[in-house]
Amino acid sequence: MRAPIGNLDDARPAADCLGLLPPPVADAVRGRCGDVPVEQLIYVDTDPEIADTAVFVEHYGQELLDESVNCVVVAGKRGGEATLAACVVLSSTRIDVNGVVRRQLGARKASFASMDTATGETGMEYGGITPIGLPADWPLLVDSAVVDTEWVLIGSGRRRGKLILPGKAFAGLPNAVLVEGLGVGPS
C-alpha cells in the first residue's frame, strides 16, 4: 500500500496492525476515528530511534514537517485541582501553553505533564503519544490548522510506527475542541 504522504515504505491499514499498537490505541482503531472510517487510518512501520520529529523528517523528507502533528499532554492547575488534557498542533509550530492552553482549561497555571504522568495516564510511550485512544474524559485541544491539513502523520502510541489519517478526523475525536492559534511560531 502506498502512503498518501511522504516516501514511507511500509504502509498498511491500521486495522491490520492492532498487535503493533498499545491497547488504548488498538481499542480506538477497532471502532472509528471520529467521523473518519477506520479504513482511512494507515499504520507506517518506522524505526523507534528516529521517532522524534526533527530526526524523522531529516530521514524521511523535510516536506513531512508540514504534514506531521505532535500530541502533547499538559496539566492545567487551579487551586488544588489538576486537569490533564492533550494538545495537537502541526510539528512546525509550538504549543502556546501559558496563553491559549491555560485559558482553554480555565487554569491558573498550565505546564507540560511529566513523562511519568503522560505515559502512565495514557498507556502510551513517550515520544509516540497520539490523541487516538486517550482517556475519554480528557479535553483534546486541536489547532484548527491540523484539521485543515489533508493528511497528517502522528505517533501511534509507541515510538515504533506512525499513523496517517485525514486532518479532519481530529475534529471528530472525543472531547475535541478546535482552537485557533493553539500552535504558534516555529517549533
PDB file of C-alpha atoms in Angstrom:
ATOM      1  CA  MET A   1       0.000   0.000   0.000  1.00  0.00           C
ATOM      2  CA  ARG A   2       1.276   3.481  -0.828  1.00  0.00           C
ATOM      3  CA  ALA A   3       1.051   6.091   1.923  1.00  0.00           C
ATOM      4  CA  PRO A   4      -0.852   9.231   0.851  1.00  0.00           C
ATOM      5  CA  ILE A   5       2.039  11.423   2.090  1.00  0.00           C
ATOM      6  CA  GLY A   6       5.800  11.079   2.247  1.00  0.00           C
ATOM      7  CA  ASN A   7       8.032   8.312   0.972  1.00  0.00           C
ATOM      8  CA  LEU A   8       7.210   5.794   3.664  1.00  0.00           C
ATOM      9  CA  ASP A   9       7.946   2.193   2.746  1.00  0.00           C
ATOM     10  CA  ASP A  10       5.803   0.036   4.992  1.00  0.00           C
ATOM     11  CA  ALA A  11       2.236   1.432   4.966  1.00  0.00           C
ATOM     12  CA  ARG A  12      -0.703  -0.805   5.894  1.00  0.00           C
ATOM     13  CA  PRO A  13      -4.267  -0.343   7.116  1.00  0.00           C
ATOM     14  CA  ALA A  14      -4.061   0.359  10.864  1.00  0.00           C
ATOM     15  CA  ALA A  15      -6.822  -2.189  11.476  1.00  0.00           C
ATOM     16  CA  ASP A  16      -4.411  -4.888  10.212  1.00  0.00           C
ATOM     17  CA  CYS A  17      -1.730  -3.800  12.716  1.00  0.00           C
ATOM     18  CA  LEU A  18      -3.589  -3.852  16.041  1.00  0.00           C
ATOM     19  CA  GLY A  19      -0.897  -6.018  17.640  1.00  0.00           C
ATOM     20  CA  LEU A  20       1.656  -3.253  16.974  1.00  0.00           C
ATOM     21  CA  LEU A  21      -0.398  -0.643  18.830  1.00  0.00           C
ATOM     22  CA  PRO A  22      -0.734  -0.151  22.595  1.00  0.00           C
ATOM     23  CA  PRO A  23      -4.103  -1.365  23.953  1.00  0.00           C
ATOM     24  CA  PRO A  24      -5.896   2.021  24.190  1.00  0.00           C
ATOM     25  CA  VAL A  25      -4.951   2.900  20.599  1.00  0.00           C
ATOM     26  CA  ALA A  26      -5.846  -0.564  19.286  1.00  0.00           C
ATOM     27  CA  ASP A  27      -9.230  -0.341  21.037  1.00  0.00           C
ATOM     28  CA  ALA A  28      -9.917   3.052  19.412  1.00  0.00           C
ATOM     29  CA  VAL A  29      -8.845   1.808  15.973  1.00  0.00           C
ATOM     30  CA  ARG A  30     -11.247  -1.144  16.282  1.00  0.00           C
ATOM     31  CA  GLY A  31     -14.049   1.423  16.255  1.00  0.00           C
ATOM     32  CA  ARG A  32     -13.976   4.668  14.352  1.00  0.00           C
ATOM     33  CA  CYS A  33     -11.632   7.617  14.411  1.00  0.00           C
ATOM     34  CA  GLY A  34     -14.175  10.362  14.898  1.00  0.00           C
ATOM     35  CA  ASP A  35     -16.124  10.810  11.695  1.00  0.00           C
ATOM     36  CA  VAL A  36     -13.476   9.082   9.578  1.00  0.00           C
ATOM     37  CA  PRO A  37     -13.895   5.394   8.762  1.00  0.00           C
ATOM     38  CA  VAL A  38     -11.197   3.126  10.172  1.00  0.00           C
ATOM     39  CA  GLU A  39     -10.221   2.213   6.603  1.00  0.00           C
ATOM     40  CA  GLN A  40      -8.658   5.676   6.300  1.00  0.00           C
ATOM     41  CA  LEU A  41      -6.296   5.047   9.223  1.00  0.00           C
ATOM     42  CA  ILE A  42      -2.903   3.943   7.964  1.00  0.00           C
ATOM     43  CA  TYR A  43      -0.072   2.478  10.010  1.00  0.00           C
ATOM     44  CA  VAL A  44       3.512   3.018   8.888  1.00  0.00           C
ATOM     45  CA  ASP A  45       6.271   0.958  10.464  1.00  0.00           C
ATOM     46  CA  THR A  46       9.204   3.202  11.387  1.00  0.00           C
ATOM     47  CA  ASP A  47      12.421   2.951  13.354  1.00  0.00           C
ATOM     48  CA  PRO A  48      11.893   3.993  17.012  1.00  0.00           C
ATOM     49  CA  GLU A  49      15.375   5.548  17.045  1.00  0.00           C
ATOM     50  CA  ILE A  50      14.176   8.243  14.641  1.00  0.00           C
ATOM     51  CA  ALA A  51      10.734   8.865  16.143  1.00  0.00           C
ATOM     52  CA  ASP A  52      11.393  12.464  17.191  1.00  0.00           C
ATOM     53  CA  THR A  53      10.076  14.922  14.615  1.00  0.00           C
ATOM     54  CA  ALA A  54      13.334  16.645  13.654  1.00  0.00           C
ATOM     55  CA  VAL A  55      15.187  13.371  13.092  1.00  0.00           C
ATOM     56  CA  PHE A  56      12.166  11.781  11.419  1.00  0.00           C
ATOM     57  CA  VAL A  57      11.768  14.496   8.794  1.00  0.00           C
ATOM     58  CA  GLU A  58      15.523  14.599   8.215  1.00  0.00           C
ATOM     59  CA  HIS A  59      15.371  10.882   7.396  1.00  0.00           C
ATOM     60  CA  TYR A  60      12.057  10.690   5.506  1.00  0.00           C
ATOM     61  CA  GLY A  61      11.910  14.142   3.897  1.00  0.00           C
ATOM     62  CA  GLN A  62      11.560  17.735   5.025  1.00  0.00           C
ATOM     63  CA  GLU A  63       8.161  18.023   3.306  1.00  0.00           C
ATOM     64  CA  LEU A  64       6.712  15.864   6.100  1.00  0.00           C
ATOM     65  CA  LEU A  65       7.265  18.674   8.604  1.00  0.00           C
ATOM     66  CA  ASP A  66       4.154  20.449   7.295  1.00  0.00           C
ATOM     67  CA  GLU A  67       2.146  17.211   7.404  1.00  0.00           C
ATOM     68  CA  SER A  68       3.276  15.980  10.815  1.00  0.00           C
ATOM     69  CA  VAL A  69       1.495  16.742  14.059  1.00  0.00           C
ATOM     70  CA  ASN A  70       2.552  16.471  17.675  1.00  0.00           C
ATOM     71  CA  CYS A  71       0.340  15.414  20.542  1.00  0.00           C
ATOM     72  CA  VAL A  72       1.454  16.704  23.926  1.00  0.00           C
ATOM     73  CA  VAL A  73      -0.054  16.055  27.355  1.00  0.00           C
ATOM     74  CA  VAL A  74      -0.489  19.154  29.517  1.00  0.00           C
ATOM     75  CA  ALA A  75      -1.621  19.745  33.084  1.00  0.00           C
ATOM     76  CA  GLY A  76      -3.754  22.731  33.993  1.00  0.00           C
ATOM     77  CA  LYS A  77      -3.886  23.649  37.684  1.00  0.00           C
ATOM     78  CA  ARG A  78      -6.350  25.777  39.588  1.00  0.00           C
ATOM     79  CA  GLY A  79      -6.313  25.659  43.363  1.00  0.00           C
ATOM     80  CA  GLY A  80      -5.606  22.083  44.360  1.00  0.00           C
ATOM     81  CA  GLU A  81      -7.174  20.623  41.222  1.00  0.00           C
ATOM     82  CA  ALA A  82      -5.231  19.460  38.169  1.00  0.00           C
ATOM     83  CA  THR A  83      -6.755  18.762  34.766  1.00  0.00           C
ATOM     84  CA  LEU A  84      -4.916  16.666  32.208  1.00  0.00           C
ATOM     85  CA  ALA A  85      -5.520  17.400  28.554  1.00  0.00           C
ATOM     86  CA  ALA A  86      -3.910  16.701  25.211  1.00  0.00           C
ATOM     87  CA  CYS A  87      -2.941  19.299  22.631  1.00  0.00           C
ATOM     88  CA  VAL A  88      -2.448  18.614  18.935  1.00  0.00           C
ATOM     89  CA  VAL A  89      -0.533  21.058  16.742  1.00  0.00           C
ATOM     90  CA  LEU A  90       1.406  20.965  13.492  1.00  0.00           C
ATOM     91  CA  SER A  91       5.004  19.911  14.150  1.00  0.00           C
ATOM     92  CA  SER A  92       6.239  23.127  12.574  1.00  0.00           C
ATOM     93  CA  THR A  93       4.699  25.075  15.496  1.00  0.00           C
ATOM     94  CA  ARG A  94       4.869  25.016  19.269  1.00  0.00           C
ATOM     95  CA  ILE A  95       2.004  24.887  21.753  1.00  0.00           C
ATOM     96  CA  ASP A  96       1.034  28.129  23.482  1.00  0.00           C
ATOM     97  CA  VAL A  97       0.831  26.507  26.926  1.00  0.00           C
ATOM     98  CA  ASN A  98       0.929  29.632  29.081  1.00  0.00           C
ATOM     99  CA  GLY A  99      -1.606  31.537  26.995  1.00  0.00           C
ATOM    100  CA  VAL A 100      -4.108  29.622  24.898  1.00  0.00           C
ATOM    101  CA  VAL A 101      -3.943  26.291  26.784  1.00  0.00           C
ATOM    102  CA  ARG A 102      -4.179  27.898  30.206  1.00  0.00           C
ATOM    103  CA  ARG A 103      -7.248  29.929  29.160  1.00  0.00           C
ATOM    104  CA  GLN A 104      -8.932  26.957  27.420  1.00  0.00           C
ATOM    105  CA  LEU A 105      -8.570  24.838  30.563  1.00  0.00           C
ATOM    106  CA  GLY A 106      -9.646  27.663  32.867  1.00  0.00           C
ATOM    107  CA  ALA A 107      -6.422  27.091  34.773  1.00  0.00           C
ATOM    108  CA  ARG A 108      -4.330  29.463  36.818  1.00  0.00           C
ATOM    109  CA  LYS A 109      -1.193  27.661  35.622  1.00  0.00           C
ATOM    110  CA  ALA A 110      -0.541  25.216  32.778  1.00  0.00           C
ATOM    111  CA  SER A 111       2.556  23.179  32.004  1.00  0.00           C
ATOM    112  CA  PHE A 112       3.682  20.111  30.128  1.00  0.00           C
ATOM    113  CA  ALA A 113       2.821  16.971  32.096  1.00  0.00           C
ATOM    114  CA  SER A 114       5.744  14.938  33.382  1.00  0.00           C
ATOM    115  CA  MET A 115       6.838  11.965  31.316  1.00  0.00           C
ATOM    116  CA  ASP A 116       5.658   9.555  34.048  1.00  0.00           C
ATOM    117  CA  THR A 117       2.235  11.195  34.178  1.00  0.00           C
ATOM    118  CA  ALA A 118       1.863  11.329  30.385  1.00  0.00           C
ATOM    119  CA  THR A 119       2.794   7.686  29.854  1.00  0.00           C
ATOM    120  CA  GLY A 120       1.092   6.364  32.969  1.00  0.00           C
ATOM    121  CA  GLU A 121      -2.238   8.056  32.254  1.00  0.00           C
ATOM    122  CA  THR A 122      -2.319   7.300  28.513  1.00  0.00           C
ATOM    123  CA  GLY A 123      -0.846   3.798  28.400  1.00  0.00           C
ATOM    124  CA  MET A 124       1.379   5.035  25.562  1.00  0.00           C
ATOM    125  CA  GLU A 125       5.115   5.547  25.100  1.00  0.00           C
ATOM    126  CA  TYR A 126       6.709   8.947  25.498  1.00  0.00           C
ATOM    127  CA  GLY A 127       7.513  10.342  22.072  1.00  0.00           C
ATOM    128  CA  GLY A 128       4.660   8.432  20.450  1.00  0.00           C
ATOM    129  CA  ILE A 129       1.553   9.715  22.255  1.00  0.00           C
ATOM    130  CA  THR A 130      -1.437  10.066  19.979  1.00  0.00           C
ATOM    131  CA  PRO A 131      -4.918  11.519  20.562  1.00  0.00           C
ATOM    132  CA  ILE A 132      -6.436   8.283  19.286  1.00  0.00           C
ATOM    133  CA  GLY A 133      -7.255   6.256  22.380  1.00  0.00           C
ATOM    134  CA  LEU A 134      -6.754   8.936  25.040  1.00  0.00           C
ATOM    135  CA  PRO A 135      -8.750   8.727  28.271  1.00  0.00           C
ATOM    136  CA  ALA A 136     -12.373   9.526  27.407  1.00  0.00           C
ATOM    137  CA  ASP A 137     -12.739  12.368  29.914  1.00  0.00           C
ATOM    138  CA  TRP A 138      -9.716  14.392  28.772  1.00  0.00           C
ATOM    139  CA  PRO A 139     -10.158  17.626  26.863  1.00  0.00           C
ATOM    140  CA  LEU A 140      -8.484  17.408  23.448  1.00  0.00           C
ATOM    141  CA  LEU A 141      -7.366  20.784  22.150  1.00  0.00           C
ATOM    142  CA  VAL A 142      -6.719  20.698  18.400  1.00  0.00           C
ATOM    143  CA  ASP A 143      -5.200  23.569  16.449  1.00  0.00           C
ATOM    144  CA  SER A 144      -7.527  24.385  13.563  1.00  0.00           C
ATOM    145  CA  ALA A 145      -4.568  24.221  11.140  1.00  0.00           C
ATOM    146  CA  VAL A 146      -4.359  20.464  11.817  1.00  0.00           C
ATOM    147  CA  VAL A 147      -7.949  19.921  10.688  1.00  0.00           C
ATOM    148  CA  ASP A 148      -7.269  21.961   7.546  1.00  0.00           C
ATOM    149  CA  THR A 149      -4.389  19.638   6.528  1.00  0.00           C
ATOM    150  CA  GLU A 150      -5.483  16.931   4.070  1.00  0.00           C
ATOM    151  CA  TRP A 151      -3.385  14.073   5.529  1.00  0.00           C
ATOM    152  CA  VAL A 152      -1.293  14.122   8.694  1.00  0.00           C
ATOM    153  CA  LEU A 153       1.294  11.898  10.318  1.00  0.00           C
ATOM    154  CA  ILE A 154       1.185  11.356  14.097  1.00  0.00           C
ATOM    155  CA  GLY A 155       2.529   8.935  16.670  1.00  0.00           C
ATOM    156  CA  SER A 156       0.951   5.512  17.018  1.00  0.00           C
ATOM    157  CA  GLY A 157       1.135   5.335  20.812  1.00  0.00           C
ATOM    158  CA  ARG A 158       4.583   3.767  20.558  1.00  0.00           C
ATOM    159  CA  ARG A 159       7.881   5.173  19.347  1.00  0.00           C
ATOM    160  CA  ARG A 160       7.891   2.484  16.658  1.00  0.00           C
ATOM    161  CA  GLY A 161       5.361   3.303  13.986  1.00  0.00           C
ATOM    162  CA  LYS A 162       3.247   6.274  12.962  1.00  0.00           C
ATOM    163  CA  LEU A 163      -0.361   6.746  11.958  1.00  0.00           C
ATOM    164  CA  ILE A 164      -1.517   8.644   8.889  1.00  0.00           C
ATOM    165  CA  LEU A 165      -5.061   9.945   8.760  1.00  0.00           C
ATOM    166  CA  PRO A 166      -7.068  12.834   7.348  1.00  0.00           C
ATOM    167  CA  GLY A 167      -6.610  16.017   9.367  1.00  0.00           C
ATOM    168  CA  LYS A 168     -10.379  16.414   9.585  1.00  0.00           C
ATOM    169  CA  ALA A 169     -10.504  13.248  11.715  1.00  0.00           C
ATOM    170  CA  PHE A 170      -9.207  15.148  14.742  1.00  0.00           C
ATOM    171  CA  ALA A 171     -12.334  17.324  14.883  1.00  0.00           C
ATOM    172  CA  GLY A 172     -14.489  14.251  15.500  1.00  0.00           C
ATOM    173  CA  LEU A 173     -12.418  12.670  18.281  1.00  0.00           C
ATOM    174  CA  PRO A 174     -13.979  12.527  21.770  1.00  0.00           C
ATOM    175  CA  ASN A 175     -13.884  15.884  23.605  1.00  0.00           C
ATOM    176  CA  ALA A 176     -12.125  17.615  20.696  1.00  0.00           C
ATOM    177  CA  VAL A 177     -12.186  21.410  20.760  1.00  0.00           C
ATOM    178  CA  LEU A 178     -10.858  23.262  17.729  1.00  0.00           C
ATOM    179  CA  VAL A 179      -8.671  26.126  18.883  1.00  0.00           C
ATOM    180  CA  GLU A 180      -7.407  28.871  16.606  1.00  0.00           C
ATOM    181  CA  GLY A 181      -3.828  29.827  17.451  1.00  0.00           C
ATOM    182  CA  LEU A 182      -3.025  26.843  19.684  1.00  0.00           C
ATOM    183  CA  GLY A 183       0.138  26.301  17.647  1.00  0.00           C
ATOM    184  CA  VAL A 184       2.299  29.406  17.411  1.00  0.00           C
ATOM    185  CA  GLY A 185       5.541  30.361  15.681  1.00  0.00           C
ATOM    186  CA  PRO A 186       8.135  27.875  14.608  1.00  0.00           C
ATOM    187  CA  SER A 187       8.848  24.944  16.908  1.00  0.00           C
TER     188      SER A 187
END
